Amino acid sequence: MENIVSQSWLLGQLGDANIVIADCRFALGQPNSGRTLYEQDHIPGAVYVDLEKDMSGALMAHGGRHPLPDLGGFSILVGNLGIDGTTTVVAYDDQGGAMASRLWWMLKFLGHSEVYVLDQGYAAWKAAGYPVTAEVSQPYPRTFSPKVNRRMLASMDEVKDKLGRPGTVLVDSREERRYLGLEEPIDKAAGHIPGARNFFWKGVLGENGAWKTAAEQEQHFASLRDAEEIIVYCGSGVTACPNVLALNEAGFDNVKLYSGSWSDWISWEENPIATGSEE
């Protein structure tokens, strides 16, 4: 797999000064829980990266619940974590890879190629008896020079312009009941962007919580093979990222993230909403 590393591989790299391990654990609705867990114990050498404080910007009228942060400020943060063009980054969480995949996507978007997600996450690492520590890492700051890959990102206007366009497929990464509009526990309107197809993001994981193989991902997304372009969204631009990563694993190179996602789409009253199945 191109974007996933195994627990045993990471174990063999502990202490390597050119590898930065990023702990991305986070629980929605409990914004301090991830850092608290990190301070209790984490993989040795890991730095903590907070979904809302580090990987998201300030909430505005538009942009969704987890808008992208200011890229200049984020690039400085990345450098302060010890990451530059020579560094390999391995991100992990305990949320099925959702938060780690957000960091993976953001670093890829800023032109950093050597970034990976740890298979199965922290609980599996700890259960395997691999080393953990409560010692907070003090990284040596480096200079991170971003090179924005604009074609990885789709704006609301771009999504709206491409509604119904042959060759463009929208992928909704939320649970089926939210996609169908049967329930909406978080956002103010239920349903999905018209024409979107539902691929719940946890479908990229196997029964044991490990990421499916590249061949399995290819089979999972086989119905999208003829798409000229795939735009992926979720509720706020976080759990769409595992689908983006898995599509990359499956060999798709025409994938964009609509970072504002559903929570941004419905902030524009004139935007259309669909419910029910699109099959």
Coordinates of C-alpha atoms in Angstrom, one line a residue:
M1 CA 0.0 0.0 0.0
E2 CA 1.3 3.4 -1.0
N3 CA -0.1 5.5 1.8
I4 CA -0.4 3.1 4.7
V5 CA 2.4 1.8 6.9
S6 CA 2.3 -1.1 9.3
Q7 CA 2.8 -1.1 13.0
S8 CA 5.9 -3.3 12.7
W9 CA 7.4 -1.0 10.1
L10 CA 7.0 2.0 12.4
L11 CA 8.4 0.1 15.4
G12 CA 11.6 -0.3 13.4
Q13 CA 11.8 3.4 12.7
L14 CA 11.4 4.7 16.3
G15 CA 14.2 7.2 17.1
D16 CA 14.8 8.1 13.4
A17 CA 15.3 11.9 13.4
N18 CA 13.9 12.2 9.9
I19 CA 10.6 10.6 10.8
V20 CA 7.9 12.7 12.5
I21 CA 5.0 10.8 14.1
A22 CA 1.8 12.8 14.5
D23 CA -0.8 11.8 17.0
C24 CA -4.2 13.0 15.6
R25 CA -6.6 11.5 18.1
F26 CA -9.7 13.6 18.5
A27 CA -13.3 13.1 19.5
L28 CA -16.0 15.3 18.1
G29 CA -17.9 17.1 20.8
Q30 CA -15.0 16.5 23.3
P31 CA -12.4 18.9 21.9
N32 CA -9.8 18.4 24.6
S33 CA -10.0 14.6 24.8
G34 CA -7.4 13.9 22.2
R35 CA -4.7 16.0 23.8
T36 CA -5.6 14.6 27.2
L37 CA -5.1 11.0 25.8
Y38 CA -1.9 12.1 24.2
E39 CA -0.6 13.4 27.5
Q40 CA -1.5 10.1 29.2
D41 CA 0.5 8.1 26.7
H42 CA 1.4 8.0 23.0
I43 CA 3.9 6.5 20.6
P44 CA 7.4 7.6 21.6
G45 CA 8.5 10.7 19.8
A46 CA 5.0 11.6 18.6
V47 CA 3.8 15.2 18.5
Y48 CA 0.2 16.1 18.9
V49 CA -1.8 17.7 16.0
D50 CA -5.3 18.9 17.0
L51 CA -8.1 18.7 14.4
E52 CA -9.8 21.9 15.5
K53 CA -6.9 24.0 16.8
D54 CA -4.3 23.0 14.2
M55 CA -6.0 21.5 11.1
S56 CA -9.1 23.8 11.0
G57 CA -9.6 27.5 10.7
A58 CA -12.1 29.9 12.4
L59 CA -15.8 29.2 11.9
M60 CA -17.4 31.7 9.5
A61 CA -20.8 32.0 7.8
H62 CA -19.5 29.7 5.0
G63 CA -16.8 27.2 4.8
G64 CA -18.2 24.4 6.9
R65 CA -17.7 23.1 10.4
H66 CA -14.0 22.4 9.9
P67 CA -12.8 24.9 7.3
L68 CA -9.2 24.7 6.2
P69 CA -6.9 26.8 8.3
D70 CA -4.8 29.7 6.9
L71 CA -2.2 27.8 4.9
G72 CA 0.6 30.2 5.9
G73 CA 0.0 29.7 9.5
F74 CA -0.4 26.0 9.1
S75 CA 2.9 25.8 7.2
I76 CA 4.7 27.5 10.1
L77 CA 3.0 25.0 12.5
V78 CA 4.2 22.1 10.3
G79 CA 7.7 23.4 10.4
N80 CA 7.6 23.9 14.2
L81 CA 6.6 20.2 14.4
G82 CA 10.0 19.3 12.8
I83 CA 8.7 18.7 9.3
D84 CA 10.5 19.9 6.2
G85 CA 11.0 18.6 2.6
T86 CA 13.3 15.8 3.9
T87 CA 11.0 14.5 6.6
T88 CA 8.7 11.4 6.5
V89 CA 5.5 11.9 8.4
V90 CA 3.4 9.1 9.9
A91 CA 0.0 10.1 11.3
Y92 CA -2.2 8.0 13.5
D93 CA -5.4 8.3 15.5
D94 CA -8.0 6.0 17.2
Q95 CA -10.9 7.1 14.9
G96 CA -10.4 4.6 12.1
G97 CA -7.8 6.8 10.4
A98 CA -10.2 9.7 9.8
M99 CA -8.2 12.4 11.6
A100 CA -4.9 11.0 10.5
S101 CA -6.2 11.1 6.9
R102 CA -7.1 14.7 7.3
L103 CA -3.4 15.5 8.1
W104 CA -2.3 13.2 5.3
W105 CA -4.5 15.1 2.8
M106 CA -3.4 18.5 4.1
L107 CA 0.3 17.7 3.8
K108 CA -0.2 16.2 0.3
F109 CA -2.2 19.3 -0.7
L110 CA 0.8 21.4 0.4
G111 CA 3.2 19.3 -1.7
H112 CA 4.6 17.0 0.9
S113 CA 4.9 13.6 -0.7
E114 CA 6.3 11.5 2.2
V115 CA 3.3 11.2 4.4
Y116 CA 1.5 8.1 5.6
V117 CA -1.2 6.8 7.9
L118 CA -0.5 4.1 10.5
D119 CA -2.6 1.0 10.0
Q120 CA -5.1 0.2 12.7
G121 CA -4.2 3.2 15.0
Y122 CA -3.0 3.7 18.5
A123 CA -5.2 1.2 20.4
A124 CA -3.9 -1.7 18.2
W125 CA -0.3 -0.4 18.7
K126 CA -0.7 -0.4 22.5
A127 CA -2.6 -3.8 22.5
A128 CA 0.4 -5.3 20.6
G129 CA 2.7 -4.4 23.4
Y130 CA 4.6 -1.9 21.4
P131 CA 6.3 1.0 23.4
V132 CA 4.3 4.0 24.6
T133 CA 5.4 7.0 26.7
A134 CA 3.9 10.0 28.5
E135 CA 7.0 12.1 27.6
V136 CA 6.0 15.1 25.5
S137 CA 8.2 15.5 22.5
Q138 CA 10.1 18.7 21.8
P139 CA 10.7 18.8 18.1
Y140 CA 13.5 20.7 16.5
P141 CA 11.9 23.4 14.3
R142 CA 12.5 23.2 10.5
T143 CA 11.4 25.3 7.6
F144 CA 8.4 23.9 5.7
S145 CA 8.0 25.3 2.2
P146 CA 4.5 24.6 0.8
K147 CA 3.8 24.0 -2.8
V148 CA 0.0 24.1 -3.1
N149 CA -1.5 21.4 -5.3
R150 CA -4.7 23.2 -6.2
R151 CA -6.1 20.3 -8.3
M152 CA -6.7 18.3 -5.1
L153 CA -9.3 20.8 -3.8
A154 CA -12.8 21.6 -5.0
S155 CA -14.6 24.8 -4.0
M156 CA -18.4 25.1 -3.5
D157 CA -18.7 27.1 -6.8
E158 CA -16.9 24.3 -8.6
V159 CA -19.1 21.6 -7.2
K160 CA -22.2 23.6 -8.1
D161 CA -21.0 24.3 -11.6
K162 CA -20.4 20.6 -12.2
L163 CA -23.7 19.3 -10.9
G164 CA -25.0 16.8 -13.4
R165 CA -22.0 17.1 -15.6
P166 CA -21.2 13.8 -17.4
G167 CA -17.9 12.4 -16.2
T168 CA -17.9 14.1 -12.8
V169 CA -19.0 12.0 -9.9
L170 CA -19.7 13.3 -6.4
V171 CA -19.0 10.9 -3.5
D172 CA -20.8 11.4 -0.2
S173 CA -18.8 9.8 2.6
R174 CA -21.3 9.9 5.4
E175 CA -23.5 7.2 6.9
E176 CA -26.3 6.0 4.6
R177 CA -29.1 7.4 6.8
R178 CA -27.6 10.9 6.7
Y179 CA -27.0 10.6 3.0
L180 CA -30.6 9.6 2.4
G181 CA -31.9 12.4 4.6
L182 CA -33.5 10.1 7.1
E183 CA -31.6 11.7 10.0
E184 CA -29.2 14.5 10.6
P185 CA -27.6 14.6 14.0
I186 CA -25.1 17.4 13.4
D187 CA -26.0 19.8 10.6
K188 CA -29.1 22.0 10.2
A189 CA -30.4 20.3 7.0
A190 CA -30.7 16.7 6.0
G191 CA -30.0 15.1 2.6
H192 CA -27.2 15.2 0.1
I193 CA -25.8 17.2 -2.8
P194 CA -27.9 16.2 -5.9
G195 CA -26.4 13.4 -7.9
A196 CA -24.0 12.3 -5.2
R197 CA -23.3 8.6 -4.6
N198 CA -22.9 7.2 -1.2
F199 CA -19.7 5.5 -0.1
F200 CA -19.6 5.5 3.7
W201 CA -16.0 6.1 4.6
K202 CA -15.7 3.1 6.9
G203 CA -16.1 0.9 3.9
V204 CA -12.4 1.3 3.2
L205 CA -11.6 -0.6 6.4
G206 CA -11.7 -4.3 7.0
E207 CA -13.4 -6.1 9.9
N208 CA -10.4 -5.8 12.1
G209 CA -10.1 -2.0 11.5
A210 CA -7.1 -2.4 9.2
W211 CA -7.2 -0.7 5.8
K212 CA -8.2 -2.9 2.9
T213 CA -5.5 -3.7 0.4
A214 CA -5.1 -1.7 -2.8
A215 CA -6.8 -4.5 -4.7
E216 CA -9.8 -4.5 -2.3
Q217 CA -10.1 -0.7 -2.6
E218 CA -10.1 -1.1 -6.3
Q219 CA -13.0 -3.5 -6.1
H220 CA -14.8 -1.3 -3.5
F221 CA -14.7 1.7 -5.9
A222 CA -15.1 -0.3 -9.2
S223 CA -18.3 1.5 -10.1
L224 CA -16.4 4.8 -10.3
R225 CA -13.7 3.5 -12.8
D226 CA -15.2 5.4 -15.8
A227 CA -15.4 8.7 -13.9
E228 CA -13.3 11.6 -15.4
E229 CA -13.3 13.3 -12.1
I230 CA -14.3 12.4 -8.5
I231 CA -15.2 15.0 -5.9
V232 CA -15.4 13.6 -2.4
Y233 CA -17.2 15.2 0.6
C234 CA -18.6 14.4 4.0
G235 CA -20.1 16.5 6.8
S236 CA -17.2 18.9 7.3
G237 CA -14.2 17.7 5.2
V238 CA -12.7 15.2 7.7
T239 CA -14.1 11.8 7.1
A240 CA -14.1 12.4 3.3
C241 CA -10.3 12.1 3.6
P242 CA -10.1 8.3 4.2
N243 CA -12.1 7.9 1.0
V244 CA -9.7 10.2 -0.9
L245 CA -6.8 8.2 0.5
A246 CA -8.4 4.9 -0.4
L247 CA -9.3 6.1 -3.9
N248 CA -5.6 7.0 -4.3
E249 CA -4.7 3.5 -3.2
A250 CA -7.1 2.1 -5.8
G251 CA -5.2 4.0 -8.5
F252 CA -7.5 6.9 -9.1
D253 CA -5.6 10.1 -9.8
N254 CA -8.5 12.4 -10.6
V255 CA -9.8 12.9 -7.0
K256 CA -10.6 16.2 -5.3
L257 CA -11.8 17.0 -1.8
Y258 CA -14.7 19.4 -1.3
S259 CA -13.3 20.6 2.0
G260 CA -16.3 22.6 3.1
S261 CA -18.5 19.6 2.4
W262 CA -22.2 19.3 3.4
S263 CA -22.0 21.8 6.3
D264 CA -20.7 24.4 3.8
W265 CA -23.1 23.4 1.0
I266 CA -26.2 24.0 3.2
S267 CA -24.9 27.3 4.4
W268 CA -25.9 28.7 1.0
E269 CA -29.7 28.8 1.1
E270 CA -30.0 28.7 -2.7
N271 CA -28.1 25.4 -3.1
P272 CA -30.3 22.4 -4.0
I273 CA -30.7 19.5 -1.6
A274 CA -31.7 15.9 -2.6
T275 CA -33.0 13.1 -0.4
G276 CA -33.4 9.4 -1.0
S277 CA -31.3 7.1 -3.2
E278 CA -29.6 8.2 -6.4
E279 CA -29.4 4.6 -7.8

